[in-house]
XYZ file of C-alpha atoms in Angstrom:
445
model
C 76.142 111.139 102.547
C 78.910 108.914 102.810
C 79.933 107.794 99.441
C 80.278 103.656 98.569
C 84.028 103.663 99.229
C 83.905 105.521 102.687
C 81.276 102.902 103.828
C 83.626 100.315 102.494
C 86.348 101.777 104.444
C 84.609 101.853 107.731
C 83.775 97.994 107.401
C 87.393 96.940 107.137
C 88.734 94.807 109.999
C 91.325 92.009 110.678
C 88.453 89.346 109.294
C 88.671 91.616 105.987
C 92.437 91.175 105.678
C 92.778 87.360 106.765
C 90.827 86.652 103.506
C 92.999 89.129 101.317
C 95.267 86.903 100.009
C 96.575 88.749 97.010
C 97.275 91.216 99.552
C 99.411 88.966 101.958
C 101.429 88.027 99.552
C 102.214 91.578 98.227
C 102.917 92.159 101.267
C 105.462 89.160 102.012
C 107.130 89.927 98.499
C 107.303 93.419 100.087
C 109.126 92.640 102.820
C 111.192 90.109 101.340
C 112.881 92.667 98.995
C 113.451 94.960 101.669
C 115.269 92.357 103.055
C 117.239 91.940 100.101
C 118.259 95.453 99.814
C 118.890 95.941 103.631
C 121.369 92.754 103.126
C 123.424 94.293 100.199
C 123.648 97.292 102.577
C 126.875 95.027 104.410
C 128.556 94.041 101.499
C 131.269 96.445 100.957
C 132.594 97.065 97.984
C 136.084 95.363 96.906
C 139.516 97.203 97.330
C 139.045 99.164 100.349
C 140.424 99.517 103.935
C 137.172 99.070 105.816
C 138.289 100.474 109.469
C 140.404 103.119 107.468
C 137.242 104.337 105.464
C 134.767 104.501 108.897
C 137.723 106.565 110.531
C 137.783 109.196 107.103
C 133.946 108.699 107.206
C 133.170 110.168 111.379
C 135.264 113.046 110.298
C 132.781 114.212 107.632
C 129.439 112.315 109.000
C 127.542 115.384 110.690
C 127.728 116.937 106.668
C 126.666 115.922 103.914
C 128.037 112.358 103.300
C 125.563 112.301 107.084
C 122.502 112.888 104.465
C 123.647 110.719 102.019
C 124.000 108.157 104.671
C 120.634 108.558 105.722
C 118.850 107.895 102.076
C 121.337 104.397 101.804
C 120.524 103.168 105.051
C 123.988 103.099 106.671
C 125.801 101.906 103.415
C 127.715 105.314 102.565
C 129.264 104.540 106.262
C 130.054 101.195 105.052
C 130.775 101.877 101.328
C 128.470 99.188 100.613
C 127.528 98.054 96.526
C 124.283 100.119 97.691
C 126.104 102.996 98.656
C 124.964 105.169 95.664
C 121.196 104.164 96.635
C 118.463 105.322 94.315
C 120.021 108.921 94.482
C 120.864 108.823 91.075
C 118.024 107.034 89.168
C 115.535 110.204 91.288
C 118.065 113.064 89.658
C 117.412 111.352 86.081
C 113.462 111.107 87.020
C 113.787 114.540 87.800
C 115.881 115.547 84.937
C 113.586 113.997 82.179
C 110.275 115.266 83.299
C 111.795 118.945 83.082
C 113.168 118.553 79.811
C 109.571 116.627 78.672
C 107.728 120.056 79.866
C 109.958 121.688 77.034
C 110.621 118.879 74.686
C 107.285 118.551 72.296
C 108.803 115.669 70.873
C 108.729 113.700 74.685
C 105.324 115.427 75.556
C 103.525 113.465 72.758
C 105.258 110.452 74.160
C 103.956 111.009 77.640
C 100.514 110.794 75.741
C 100.823 107.598 73.890
C 99.985 105.803 77.287
C 101.481 102.227 78.341
C 104.220 102.616 75.061
C 105.052 106.470 75.886
C 105.596 105.464 79.812
C 107.997 102.509 78.954
C 109.998 104.800 76.274
C 110.333 107.595 79.049
C 111.228 105.016 81.365
C 113.633 103.976 79.144
C 115.501 107.243 78.689
C 115.734 107.438 82.203
C 117.216 104.092 83.042
C 119.673 105.296 80.761
C 120.607 108.320 82.406
C 120.778 106.917 85.385
C 123.791 104.737 84.313
C 125.302 108.235 83.036
C 124.831 109.925 86.401
C 126.094 106.837 88.555
C 129.109 106.376 86.303
C 130.358 110.093 87.112
C 129.393 109.651 90.829
C 131.274 106.387 91.000
C 134.076 107.700 89.087
C 134.297 110.870 91.817
C 133.637 108.568 94.820
C 136.509 105.840 93.492
C 139.025 109.133 93.335
C 137.864 110.452 96.418
C 138.771 107.277 98.143
C 142.089 107.089 96.564
C 143.045 110.631 97.676
C 141.992 109.552 101.090
C 145.339 107.675 102.990
C 145.173 104.408 103.733
C 141.783 103.746 102.410
C 142.031 101.810 98.866
C 144.510 98.571 99.204
C 146.207 98.704 95.793
C 145.098 102.302 94.027
C 145.266 102.858 90.527
C 142.633 101.976 87.260
C 141.489 98.111 87.974
C 140.301 99.656 91.648
C 138.399 102.848 89.665
C 136.913 100.315 87.381
C 136.166 97.540 89.590
C 134.331 100.691 92.141
C 132.342 102.110 89.256
C 130.769 98.345 88.037
C 129.558 97.970 91.367
C 128.438 100.517 92.287
C 126.633 101.198 89.366
C 125.502 97.683 89.488
C 123.889 98.158 93.025
C 122.055 101.120 91.534
C 120.380 99.277 88.488
C 119.572 96.306 91.120
C 117.933 99.051 93.359
C 116.196 100.251 90.759
C 115.016 96.808 89.213
C 114.176 95.922 92.988
C 111.946 99.352 93.314
C 110.037 98.500 90.222
C 109.228 95.126 91.376
C 107.705 96.311 94.738
C 105.762 99.155 93.087
C 104.226 96.131 90.483
C 104.114 93.236 92.676
C 104.355 94.377 96.322
C 102.777 97.415 98.067
C 102.863 101.072 97.633
C 105.999 103.310 95.717
C 109.252 100.773 95.288
C 111.596 103.893 95.753
C 109.633 106.034 98.503
C 109.964 102.303 100.633
C 113.555 101.531 99.813
C 114.411 105.171 101.265
C 112.067 103.981 103.799
C 113.457 101.100 104.676
C 116.746 102.796 104.856
C 115.938 105.310 107.193
C 113.668 103.105 109.920
C 116.697 100.484 110.024
C 119.177 103.430 111.331
C 116.626 104.942 113.596
C 117.039 102.789 116.162
C 120.945 103.072 116.947
C 120.480 107.061 116.318
C 117.971 106.812 119.426
C 120.171 105.103 121.127
C 122.883 107.381 120.134
C 121.395 110.583 121.389
C 120.468 108.917 124.959
C 123.820 108.155 125.404
C 125.377 111.877 124.480
C 122.399 113.174 126.729
C 124.075 110.299 129.647
C 127.385 111.477 129.195
C 126.578 115.028 129.502
C 127.614 115.793 125.570
C 124.415 116.692 124.864
C 122.119 118.888 127.448
C 119.197 116.822 128.811
C 116.872 120.023 128.118
C 117.963 119.563 124.699
C 117.396 116.125 124.247
C 114.315 116.469 125.503
C 113.431 119.483 123.031
C 114.393 117.418 120.448
C 111.793 114.607 121.482
C 109.251 117.344 121.631
C 110.589 118.693 118.371
C 109.793 115.331 116.479
C 106.607 114.923 118.322
C 105.271 117.907 117.328
C 106.457 117.719 113.379
C 105.184 113.759 112.915
C 102.108 115.495 114.085
C 102.068 118.395 112.147
C 102.572 116.488 109.537
C 99.996 113.999 110.006
C 97.529 117.020 109.857
C 98.822 118.314 106.899
C 99.016 115.292 104.745
C 95.411 114.534 105.379
C 94.267 118.027 104.357
C 91.844 118.853 101.761
C 90.198 121.654 99.885
C 86.906 119.965 98.722
C 85.284 121.547 95.918
C 81.512 121.127 96.156
C 80.373 119.687 92.349
C 76.832 119.667 91.641
C 74.684 117.496 89.447
C 71.421 118.595 87.646
C 68.339 116.843 87.980
C 67.157 113.263 85.467
C 64.473 112.292 84.543
C 64.086 108.587 84.103
C 60.630 107.423 82.109
C 58.143 109.289 84.266
C 59.967 109.792 87.645
C 62.235 113.148 88.363
C 65.322 112.253 90.338
C 66.844 115.082 92.573
C 70.469 116.455 91.574
C 73.524 114.716 93.539
C 76.393 116.733 94.759
C 79.771 115.536 95.442
C 83.025 116.763 96.549
C 86.199 117.510 94.349
C 88.934 116.714 97.074
C 92.187 119.087 96.161
C 95.332 117.835 98.488
C 97.109 120.513 99.894
C 99.927 118.857 99.670
C 99.291 116.971 96.043
C 103.114 116.624 95.704
C 103.405 115.013 98.644
C 107.207 113.896 100.166
C 108.594 113.869 96.441
C 109.808 117.565 96.457
C 111.940 116.960 99.373
C 113.531 113.845 98.180
C 114.138 115.346 94.869
C 115.641 118.379 96.383
C 117.644 116.278 98.338
C 118.702 113.836 95.669
C 119.965 117.549 93.509
C 121.987 119.014 96.539
C 123.987 115.165 97.305
C 124.742 114.449 93.447
C 127.995 117.120 93.038
C 127.811 118.003 96.802
C 129.004 114.018 97.245
C 131.726 113.845 94.416
C 133.051 117.380 96.194
C 133.319 115.999 99.687
C 135.371 113.352 98.906
C 137.399 115.203 96.109
C 138.373 117.757 99.389
C 140.192 115.359 101.279
C 142.648 114.962 99.116
C 144.709 117.693 97.168
C 141.573 119.741 95.643
C 142.199 123.319 94.202
C 140.995 125.969 96.654
C 137.380 127.016 94.983
C 136.268 123.024 95.263
C 136.690 123.000 99.076
C 135.400 126.552 99.386
C 131.963 124.873 97.310
C 132.267 121.827 99.486
C 132.145 123.947 102.542
C 129.285 126.120 101.452
C 127.101 123.046 100.679
C 127.615 121.645 104.313
C 125.038 120.753 106.355
C 123.134 123.511 107.944
C 124.821 125.973 105.783
C 123.242 129.255 104.443
C 123.412 127.776 100.574
C 122.444 124.577 101.469
C 119.481 125.457 102.986
C 118.431 128.120 100.432
C 119.446 125.954 97.665
C 117.282 123.077 99.380
C 114.335 125.931 99.944
C 114.442 126.673 96.565
C 114.252 122.947 95.085
C 111.460 121.860 97.159
C 109.355 125.366 96.485
C 109.818 124.510 92.861
C 109.449 120.994 92.625
C 105.976 120.929 94.874
C 104.507 123.070 91.912
C 106.751 121.388 89.330
C 104.974 118.086 90.061
C 101.501 119.070 91.204
C 101.676 120.317 87.444
C 102.323 116.662 86.298
C 99.936 114.797 88.334
C 96.325 117.032 88.348
C 96.017 118.520 85.453
C 93.045 121.201 85.874
C 91.699 121.679 82.816
C 91.376 117.214 82.586
C 89.756 117.093 84.953
C 86.835 120.212 84.290
C 86.568 118.275 80.851
C 85.557 115.072 83.002
C 83.131 116.973 84.579
C 81.703 118.769 81.501
C 81.100 115.043 79.702
C 79.792 113.752 83.219
C 77.191 116.642 84.401
C 78.340 117.751 86.785
C 79.755 121.629 87.388
C 80.567 124.040 90.266
C 77.843 126.371 91.633
C 78.462 129.663 89.796
C 81.014 128.555 87.907
C 80.692 128.194 84.231
C 81.341 124.743 82.742
C 84.617 124.379 80.847
C 87.248 126.535 80.795
C 85.624 129.225 83.556
C 85.921 125.551 85.984
C 89.275 124.854 84.821
C 90.928 128.509 85.745
C 88.866 128.088 89.044
C 90.348 124.470 90.161
C 94.033 125.939 89.367
C 93.358 129.326 91.183
C 92.445 127.282 94.139
C 95.323 124.593 93.416
C 97.111 127.206 93.387
C 96.843 128.211 96.550
C 96.242 125.421 98.174
C 99.566 124.654 96.698
C 101.242 127.552 98.487
C 100.766 126.744 101.802
C 101.422 122.953 100.686
C 105.418 124.357 99.671
C 105.775 126.254 102.934
C 104.830 123.587 104.706
C 107.186 121.486 102.861
C 109.811 123.726 103.571
C 109.629 124.503 106.968
C 108.934 121.039 108.433
C 112.205 120.033 106.216
C 114.559 123.345 107.195
C 114.119 123.442 111.212
C 114.122 120.789 112.363
C 118.093 120.483 110.126
C 119.001 124.156 111.921
C 118.017 122.823 115.322
C 120.293 119.546 114.666
C 122.871 121.306 113.138
C 123.652 123.859 116.098
C 123.158 120.663 118.600
C 125.627 118.356 116.324
C 123.378 115.758 116.377
C 122.456 113.339 113.827
C 120.175 114.127 111.022
C 117.991 111.061 110.995
C 115.781 111.921 113.306
C 115.631 115.258 111.731
C 112.790 117.352 109.332
C 113.734 115.383 106.115
C 113.748 112.142 107.729
C 110.421 112.675 109.762
C 108.745 113.483 106.599
C 109.843 110.202 104.611
C 108.907 107.958 107.240
C 105.288 109.385 108.028
C 104.452 110.473 104.581
C 105.867 106.661 102.892
C 103.714 105.294 106.139
C 100.658 106.822 105.471
C 100.938 106.401 101.165
C 101.702 102.533 101.950
C 98.722 102.257 104.591
C 96.405 103.697 101.976
C 97.239 101.361 99.709
C 97.007 98.515 102.018
C 93.135 99.756 102.184
C 92.628 100.398 98.603
C 93.561 96.271 97.881
C 91.351 95.766 101.069
C 88.337 97.815 99.548
C 88.766 95.931 96.526
C 88.789 93.024 97.829
C 85.626 93.608 99.983
C 83.745 95.262 96.728
C 84.684 92.139 94.817
C 82.980 90.025 97.499
C 80.011 92.026 97.587
C 79.697 91.631 94.289
C 80.291 87.968 93.585
C 77.371 87.541 96.220
C 74.994 89.397 94.547
C 75.530 87.631 91.592
C 74.847 84.478 93.222
C 71.828 85.870 95.475
C 70.415 86.638 92.274
C 71.193 83.162 90.161
C 69.532 81.656 92.892
C 66.343 83.962 92.232
C 66.443 83.609 88.706
C-alpha cells in the first residue's frame, strides 16, 4: 500500500512545478550564487605572474595539486581568490564533530537545539580561519620558492595572499550557508559540484585530443568511457538501495469499531553518509599535501620531499590513507545522523514494533546491528568507487576530473538535489490539497 507521500510524488508534473513560485525563486537564487562562485575562480591573487605560475602548476598537475584543482573548480590552476575553496571549512567541521564526540560539554551543546547548533557553527568558523591562515601562509611561501612566480617577494606579499585566500574561503562558506537556507540543496556540496561540472567539458575534450594524437590509446579511451558509465550506474544503484525493516502497529479500537493493525517500513539507506566520507577523506589528505607540494618546489628538506612523493596521487600511502578515511567517516557520519536508540524510543511511543523483537532496548540493538552490517557494505562501495578509477586513471595519466571521486560527488549531489526539489513540490502540492479541502468544507457549511 503506497504512502501518502509516495502518491503525491507520483502526481508531480510540470504543471505542479510551474505553480511552485517559491521553489522557482530558490532555484534562481542557487544558480545566481553558483555564478558568483564561478566568477571568483577567475580573479587571480595579486602579486603573481599568471604565466609563470601556470608553467609551475603544469609540472605537478597529475599529482595532488590536480586533485585540489578539481575541488576548487580550476581556481588553483589560476591561483584565484577561491583557490582554497571550502577544504579548510570541511576540515574544521571534521575536527569539531570528532572532538564533540569526546567532549561532554560539546555533546551537551549539540542537544541544546538551534542555540547549540549556532555555537557549534561559530566554533567551526573560528577553526576554519585558523586552518585557512596556516594553509594560505604555506602557499605564499611555496609561491615565493617557485622561480619567477611572485613579482615582489616579501612579507607584504605573504600577508596580502593570506588575507585574500582566507577572505575567499570565508566568503564561500557564507555563500554555501545562504544556498542551504535560501536555495535548493546543501550549499557546500553544490559549490564543490559546480566546480567539478564546470571543468568536465574541457576534460572530455582533452581526453579526446589525447586519443586523437595517439598519446592515449583508443582502446584505453573507450575503456575509460565505459568505466565511467559503469561507475555512474553503480553509484545510482547503491545510493537508492535501502534495507527496509517491517514495522507493525497493533489493533486499536475507536468507539465500537475495531481497526486492524497497520504495517509500514523503516527505511535504512545502504549508504547513509552519502558523499561526505569521500569529501572528508579528500580534505584531510589535501590539507598537508598541498602545503608540502608547494614547499617541495624550493630548497626543502629531504623528509618533506619524501612525504610529498608518498602522498602523490595514486601512490600506495595516498590510496591507503584515502581508504581508511572513507571507511572511518562512513561509520562516523552514520553514527551522527542516525540514532538507533532514539528511533526505537519513537517507535515505542507510537505503538510500533518490529515483529519478533521486544520494543525498547532490544529494538535499538536490532536496528544498530542491521545498520552496522549495511554500513559495512556502503563503506566498501564508497572505497571501491573512489579508488579503482583513481588507480586506472593514474596508470594512464588521465585527468582526475573523470575519476571516481568526481563522478561520485556529481551523481550523489545531483540525486540529493532532485530529492530536495521533489520535497518542495510535494509540500507545495500538499498545501494546495489542504487549502482546497478547507474551502470545500467552508462551502458545505
